[in-house]
XYZ file of C-alpha atoms in Angstrom:
336
model
C -13.469 -6.131 -11.455
C -14.079 -9.323 -13.349
C -15.412 -7.786 -16.553
C -12.300 -5.662 -17.279
C -9.719 -8.507 -16.687
C -10.309 -10.786 -19.654
C -7.161 -9.249 -21.520
C -4.978 -8.064 -18.607
C -2.906 -11.014 -18.488
C -2.074 -14.028 -20.789
C -2.242 -17.445 -19.457
C 0.767 -19.168 -18.808
C 1.058 -22.873 -19.121
C 0.575 -23.340 -15.641
C -1.710 -20.989 -14.264
C -0.636 -19.007 -11.408
C -2.933 -18.564 -8.260
C -3.879 -15.045 -9.480
C -4.902 -16.369 -12.918
C -6.872 -19.085 -11.457
C -8.834 -16.921 -9.178
C -9.445 -14.194 -11.969
C -10.479 -16.887 -14.286
C -13.072 -18.045 -12.154
C -14.111 -14.608 -11.579
C -14.373 -14.038 -15.141
C -16.433 -17.284 -15.637
C -18.686 -16.706 -12.792
C -17.957 -20.062 -11.437
C -17.076 -20.479 -7.832
C -15.564 -16.982 -7.487
C -17.810 -16.324 -4.342
C -15.693 -15.302 -1.629
C -12.403 -16.437 -3.787
C -9.728 -19.005 -2.725
C -7.650 -17.757 0.366
C -3.848 -17.499 0.206
C -3.768 -19.187 3.517
C -4.965 -18.796 6.921
C -3.659 -16.704 9.767
C -5.116 -13.864 11.953
C -2.396 -11.305 11.238
C -1.578 -8.428 13.705
C -5.171 -7.201 13.840
C -3.796 -3.882 15.169
C -7.031 -2.201 16.300
C -6.711 1.579 16.992
C -5.248 1.885 20.476
C -3.886 -1.661 20.527
C -0.440 -2.814 20.014
C -1.271 -6.015 18.367
C 1.724 -8.018 19.717
C -0.551 -10.771 21.071
C -2.089 -11.456 17.793
C 1.450 -11.049 15.907
C 1.990 -14.466 17.815
C -1.013 -15.955 15.832
C 0.213 -14.902 12.798
C 3.662 -16.359 13.009
C 2.181 -20.032 14.337
C -0.323 -19.600 11.119
C 2.775 -19.038 8.816
C 1.117 -16.358 6.774
C 2.272 -12.526 6.895
C -0.454 -9.885 6.900
C -0.315 -7.381 4.158
C -0.864 -3.511 5.132
C -1.583 -0.110 3.455
C 0.067 2.612 5.463
C 0.240 6.385 5.725
C 3.641 7.292 4.995
C 3.297 10.887 5.988
C 4.375 14.076 4.408
C 8.122 13.768 3.369
C 10.380 13.079 6.392
C 8.058 14.738 8.963
C 7.246 11.411 10.786
C 11.319 11.214 11.120
C 11.444 14.878 12.321
C 8.735 14.819 15.071
C 6.179 16.593 13.304
C 3.640 13.969 12.678
C 3.614 11.967 15.812
C 0.489 9.864 15.217
C 1.572 8.484 12.049
C 5.238 7.883 13.557
C 4.044 6.355 16.426
C 1.700 3.890 14.715
C 4.540 2.841 12.223
C 6.807 1.922 15.359
C 4.326 0.001 17.085
C 3.203 -1.830 14.176
C 6.953 -2.828 13.521
C 7.468 -3.696 17.166
C 4.515 -6.128 16.703
C 6.702 -8.395 14.519
C 9.441 -8.718 17.484
C 8.469 -12.315 17.665
C 8.882 -13.216 14.137
C 10.537 -10.888 11.813
C 9.444 -11.026 8.128
C 11.605 -12.836 5.940
C 11.710 -9.463 3.794
C 9.115 -6.546 3.136
C 8.042 -5.640 -0.382
C 7.059 -2.188 -0.338
C 4.856 -0.901 -3.226
C 5.865 2.806 -3.194
C 3.375 5.664 -4.065
C 6.629 7.528 -5.171
C 7.628 5.079 -8.239
C 5.731 4.631 -11.218
C 6.693 2.966 -14.253
C 5.258 2.029 -17.580
C 6.388 -1.406 -16.530
C 6.307 -3.089 -13.095
C 9.587 -2.505 -11.719
C 11.297 -4.336 -8.843
C 14.474 -3.194 -7.141
C 17.003 -6.146 -7.045
C 20.385 -4.727 -5.624
C 21.873 -6.198 -2.598
C 21.745 -2.613 -1.074
C 20.322 0.695 -2.130
C 21.085 4.496 -1.168
C 18.325 6.700 -0.272
C 16.515 8.857 -2.532
C 15.596 12.290 -0.944
C 12.765 13.040 -3.302
C 11.411 16.024 -1.187
C 12.350 19.517 -1.003
C 12.153 22.412 1.546
C 13.003 20.241 4.863
C 15.821 20.797 7.409
C 19.161 19.914 6.083
C 19.218 16.746 8.483
C 16.464 15.328 6.527
C 18.921 14.742 3.548
C 21.346 13.027 5.794
C 19.452 10.098 6.723
C 21.467 6.740 6.464
C 19.417 3.227 6.412
C 21.566 0.427 5.999
C 18.936 -2.400 5.670
C 19.998 -4.922 2.962
C 18.081 -5.617 -0.248
C 16.900 -8.943 -0.955
C 17.626 -10.037 -4.846
C 16.476 -13.575 -4.172
C 12.966 -12.211 -3.171
C 13.155 -9.789 -6.339
C 13.646 -12.899 -8.259
C 10.405 -14.487 -6.795
C 8.513 -11.619 -7.789
C 9.892 -11.602 -11.432
C 8.779 -15.433 -11.861
C 5.233 -14.851 -9.924
C 4.617 -11.902 -12.365
C 5.968 -13.461 -15.289
C 3.719 -16.526 -14.509
C 0.749 -14.310 -14.586
C 1.565 -12.933 -17.649
C 2.287 -9.374 -16.065
C 5.371 -7.598 -17.716
C 7.975 -6.919 -15.069
C 11.506 -5.896 -15.020
C 14.547 -5.304 -12.541
C 16.448 -2.178 -11.357
C 19.620 -2.162 -9.387
C 20.199 1.385 -9.486
C 17.289 3.604 -8.348
C 17.498 4.456 -4.396
C 14.791 3.756 -1.909
C 12.398 6.946 -2.048
C 10.904 8.322 1.286
C 7.857 6.407 0.456
C 10.068 3.556 1.435
C 12.797 4.578 3.766
C 10.667 6.735 6.022
C 8.024 4.211 7.106
C 10.725 1.513 7.309
C 13.024 3.637 9.445
C 9.991 3.753 11.878
C 8.878 0.296 11.696
C 12.528 -1.432 11.816
C 14.792 1.322 12.916
C 17.712 -1.489 13.461
C 17.592 -2.090 9.639
C 17.511 -5.684 10.095
C 15.045 -6.577 7.559
C 15.598 -6.780 3.904
C 13.821 -4.351 1.875
C 12.478 -5.057 -1.946
C 11.099 -1.654 -3.409
C 8.166 -2.250 -5.903
C 6.980 0.254 -8.649
C 3.330 1.022 -9.464
C 2.059 1.418 -13.127
C 1.891 4.922 -14.300
C -1.601 4.143 -15.896
C -2.969 4.035 -12.462
C -5.414 1.403 -13.384
C -6.810 -0.048 -10.463
C -7.570 -3.639 -11.996
C -4.145 -4.003 -12.993
C -2.788 -3.180 -9.580
C -5.105 -5.619 -8.050
C -3.905 -8.131 -10.338
C -0.210 -7.314 -9.518
C -1.160 -7.764 -5.837
C -2.890 -10.895 -6.212
C 0.106 -12.495 -8.380
C 2.367 -11.815 -5.302
C -0.125 -13.205 -2.751
C 1.983 -16.261 -2.365
C 4.961 -14.318 -0.991
C 3.095 -13.868 2.125
C 3.177 -17.458 2.783
C 6.752 -17.255 2.533
C 7.460 -14.879 5.091
C 7.475 -11.699 3.247
C 5.477 -8.709 4.507
C 3.680 -6.672 1.768
C 3.281 -2.923 2.508
C 1.489 -0.490 0.340
C 2.765 2.927 1.314
C 0.885 6.057 0.308
C -1.985 8.108 1.783
C -5.612 7.457 1.502
C -6.248 11.273 0.993
C -4.043 13.093 -1.027
C -4.714 16.639 -2.761
C -2.536 19.375 -2.592
C -4.949 21.862 -3.709
C -7.013 21.097 -0.472
C -3.938 20.543 1.846
C -2.583 24.159 1.228
C -5.375 26.064 0.591
C -5.603 29.440 2.135
C -9.313 29.735 1.723
C -10.957 28.157 4.893
C -13.998 27.538 3.233
C -12.100 25.368 0.479
C -10.096 23.626 3.145
C -13.364 22.605 4.956
C -14.971 21.390 1.807
C -11.914 19.268 1.025
C -11.967 18.071 4.584
C -15.821 17.201 3.970
C -15.046 15.389 0.659
C -12.439 13.428 2.364
C -14.769 12.332 5.296
C -17.289 11.145 2.945
C -14.390 9.177 0.864
C -12.939 7.971 4.192
C -16.292 6.588 4.945
C -16.855 4.867 1.651
C -13.444 3.206 1.657
C -13.738 1.787 4.985
C -17.094 0.424 4.294
C -16.004 -1.475 1.205
C -12.859 -2.884 2.586
C -14.040 -3.893 6.312
C -17.518 -5.235 5.619
C -17.371 -8.648 5.998
C -20.782 -9.080 4.373
C -19.379 -8.000 0.981
C -18.424 -11.192 -1.279
C -14.796 -10.959 -2.896
C -16.716 -10.330 -6.307
C -18.482 -7.397 -4.779
C -15.398 -6.051 -3.154
C -13.202 -6.186 -6.032
C -15.781 -4.650 -8.207
C -16.417 -1.651 -5.968
C -12.603 -1.245 -5.588
C -12.177 -1.041 -9.305
C -14.932 1.655 -9.596
C -13.491 3.638 -6.691
C -13.611 6.979 -9.043
C -17.448 6.840 -8.652
C -17.508 6.930 -4.885
C -18.402 9.852 -2.870
C -15.473 12.271 -2.339
C -13.351 10.104 -4.489
C -11.915 12.555 -6.968
C -11.601 15.210 -4.551
C -9.551 13.136 -2.510
C -7.236 11.388 -5.324
C -7.929 13.729 -8.532
C -7.705 11.976 -11.870
C -3.994 11.366 -13.060
C -2.774 12.133 -9.817
C -4.001 9.000 -7.863
C -0.608 7.459 -6.934
C -1.066 7.486 -3.304
C -4.077 5.280 -3.494
C -2.607 2.594 -5.903
C -0.774 0.868 -3.415
C -3.812 0.003 -1.451
C -4.963 -1.753 -4.627
C -1.638 -3.795 -4.576
C -2.415 -4.933 -0.958
C -6.054 -5.610 -1.308
C -5.114 -7.769 -4.539
C -2.350 -9.408 -2.252
C -5.190 -10.242 0.167
C -7.444 -11.529 -2.828
C -10.053 -9.404 -2.093
C -10.805 -10.538 1.586
C -11.767 -7.994 4.421
C -9.567 -5.644 6.019
C -9.255 -4.243 9.343
C -8.831 -0.265 9.854
C -5.641 -0.031 11.933
C -4.320 3.072 13.649
C -6.161 6.365 14.373
C -8.410 7.268 11.163
C -9.517 10.546 12.510
C -8.675 14.045 11.272
C -5.908 13.898 14.138
C -4.615 10.649 13.214
C -4.322 11.734 9.598
C -2.535 14.802 8.224
C -3.517 18.528 8.301
C -7.019 17.823 9.653
C -7.923 15.252 6.918
C -9.461 12.015 7.679
C -7.136 9.284 6.712
C -7.359 5.263 7.064
C -4.827 2.461 7.062
C -5.735 -1.219 6.526
C -4.494 -4.546 7.654
C -5.438 -7.777 5.409
C -4.896 -10.968 7.597
C -6.125 -13.797 5.363
């Protein structure tokens, strides 16, 4: 990671947290584990647990976790067709009952722009960006408010980090936003800010984007990366059993590598970020996220950046049952 970030951001007059961290990484001085954006244990929702007790620890520490989730296939979690995904999202949201986030910033796989774009409207319609599903899936309503003040904070943080950003007040929330939010916060009581990805699908730039936003977690903002850790339609919908089995095999190799890099406490921040930047070289990586079609992976880099490269905890069920269509898929929460 460190070597490719030299020209990524222009240093502002008062360097942001993100810039200070990456400047230290580039110089090789003191990067080590890197500065932490704050303490706190997060929700620590291990597979099979509710995480409610640890949610109170997070509240006491004053630091929101950040999490990479599987948002499912179109509206299927809302239609009762992907129960494992829907159940996990519901349990994760319930763990915040003692302290709701001030807002949720959702980096969604279904919005890519040339420049990072943030929704800044006080309310948003829903964008039904899928096809071929039952009529009721095009009639959902989710009246959660937007949060223009948080959008403004995002604009300032990214500007201070030298990252180009613009606001949008017209685009609706796509299904990468409203589907998981309807599962997590069904009362629509938590404000939402939708965040785009970059079309270039550059891992380093998405890591830097997340790191620039890390201080939002100290301000009660939950940062969610909404995607899926395996996303290849060629394997998903293959009628050839052998090809599908090969996809599942490659997906398992990729999942094992990803979990190893993100959850290994023995890796330094420098090592973890470097491995994430060269993710395409990992076993099964290109089969899981083909080149030019890795938009469902990019939200993970935003979240990992928001955690400053610290270790994650795998949450939910990463097995073939807990994923989609027989493919292993993982979700990750970052506590510090």
